[in-house]
Every structure is written in C-alpha cells, then in structure tokens.
Short mmCIF file of C-alpha atoms in Angstrom, two decimals:
data_model
loop_
_atom_site.label_atom_id
_atom_site.label_comp_id
_atom_site.label_asym_id
_atom_site.label_seq_id
_atom_site.Cartn_x
_atom_site.Cartn_y
_atom_site.Cartn_z
CA UNK E 30 -32.27 20.94 156.53
CA UNK E 31 -31.50 19.67 160.01
CA UNK E 32 -33.20 16.35 159.33
CA UNK E 33 -30.88 15.67 156.41
CA UNK E 34 -27.84 16.59 158.47
CA UNK E 35 -28.98 14.35 161.33
CA UNK E 36 -29.66 11.51 158.90
CA UNK E 37 -26.27 11.93 157.24
CA UNK E 38 -24.57 11.91 160.67
CA UNK E 39 -26.49 8.80 161.75
CA UNK E 40 -25.59 6.97 158.54
CA UNK E 41 -21.91 7.90 158.88
CA UNK E 42 -21.85 6.55 162.44
CA UNK E 43 -23.92 3.41 161.89
CA UNK E 44 -23.50 2.14 158.33
CA UNK E 45 -20.66 0.73 156.28
CA UNK E 46 -20.75 -0.15 152.59
CA UNK E 47 -18.53 -2.65 150.81
CA UNK E 48 -18.46 -3.28 147.09
CA UNK E 49 -17.14 -6.29 145.19
CA UNK E 50 -16.39 -7.02 141.54
CA UNK E 51 -16.78 -10.64 140.44
CA UNK E 52 -15.24 -12.19 137.35
CA UNK E 53 -17.50 -14.49 135.36
CA UNK E 54 -14.67 -16.90 134.51
CA UNK E 55 -13.26 -17.30 138.04
CA UNK E 56 -16.19 -16.45 140.31
CA UNK E 57 -18.97 -18.20 138.43
CA UNK E 58 -19.94 -20.25 141.48
CA UNK E 59 -20.48 -17.12 143.55
CA UNK E 60 -22.37 -15.40 140.75
CA UNK E 61 -24.62 -18.45 140.34
CA UNK E 62 -25.30 -18.52 144.10
CA UNK E 63 -26.21 -14.83 144.13
CA UNK E 64 -28.33 -15.13 140.99
CA UNK E 65 -30.24 -17.98 142.65
CA UNK E 66 -30.85 -15.80 145.71
CA UNK E 67 -31.94 -12.96 143.45
CA UNK E 68 -34.42 -15.21 141.62
CA UNK E 69 -35.82 -16.46 144.94
CA UNK E 70 -38.13 -13.59 145.82
CA UNK E 71 -37.98 -14.51 149.53
CA UNK E 72 -34.27 -13.66 149.72
CA UNK E 73 -32.18 -10.65 148.84
CA UNK E 74 -28.64 -10.72 147.48
CA UNK E 75 -27.53 -8.76 150.53
CA UNK E 76 -29.22 -11.31 152.80
CA UNK E 77 -27.57 -14.21 150.96
CA UNK E 78 -24.14 -12.60 151.33
CA UNK E 79 -24.67 -11.96 155.04
CA UNK E 80 -25.90 -15.53 155.55
CA UNK E 81 -22.87 -16.98 153.76
CA UNK E 82 -20.41 -14.84 155.72
CA UNK E 83 -22.09 -15.68 159.04
CA UNK E 84 -22.01 -19.39 158.15
CA UNK E 85 -18.31 -19.11 157.38
CA UNK E 86 -17.62 -17.24 160.62
CA UNK E 87 -19.52 -19.81 162.68
CA UNK E 88 -17.66 -22.75 161.09
CA UNK E 89 -14.20 -21.42 160.31
CA UNK E 90 -12.57 -22.98 163.38
CA UNK E 91 -14.44 -26.29 163.44
CA UNK E 92 -13.52 -27.64 160.01
CA UNK E 93 -11.59 -26.80 156.89
CA UNK E 94 -13.80 -24.88 154.49
CA UNK E 95 -12.62 -25.14 150.92
CA UNK E 96 -12.17 -21.93 148.99
CA UNK E 97 -11.33 -21.29 145.37
CA UNK E 98 -7.73 -20.53 146.38
CA UNK E 99 -7.45 -24.06 147.84
CA UNK E 100 -8.06 -25.69 144.46
CA UNK E 101 -5.80 -26.30 141.51
CA UNK E 102 -6.46 -22.73 140.34
CA UNK E 103 -3.43 -21.59 142.33
CA UNK E 104 -1.21 -24.58 141.61
#
C-alpha cells in the first residue's frame, strides 16, 4: 500500500496533464500534423506536441509566427 501512496504523491508533485479538444473544421491543420506524427512510428503525438511548443517558444520573439487567429478566420 505504501508504494501506491508514494507513487501517487510523486505523480502529484512532478506531473501535470493538459487535455485539448480539436475541431475538424477549424483545426484540421493541427489534426493532420498530429496524425502524421502518429503514423510515423518513430514519433509520438505527445513528442510532436512538445516539439512544436518548444519550437514556438524558441522563436516567438525573433519573428512573427502566423497562427489561425491571424488569418481571415477572425476578420
């Protein structure tokens, strides 16, 4: 029993989970990217998401990175 309690405590202190819902009609580009990562057996979807976020974080100040909200979708 103690092992489970210790594991639960460790997970609470060291892990965070986020969840996201994607719409096929507005987030198709993201879904396609993740599906491609899923089909590539050398990558995981989680790894692809982390890679994309880290790329964004590394480049967010050096140049404008277009997002879906920058396009005519919001005009």
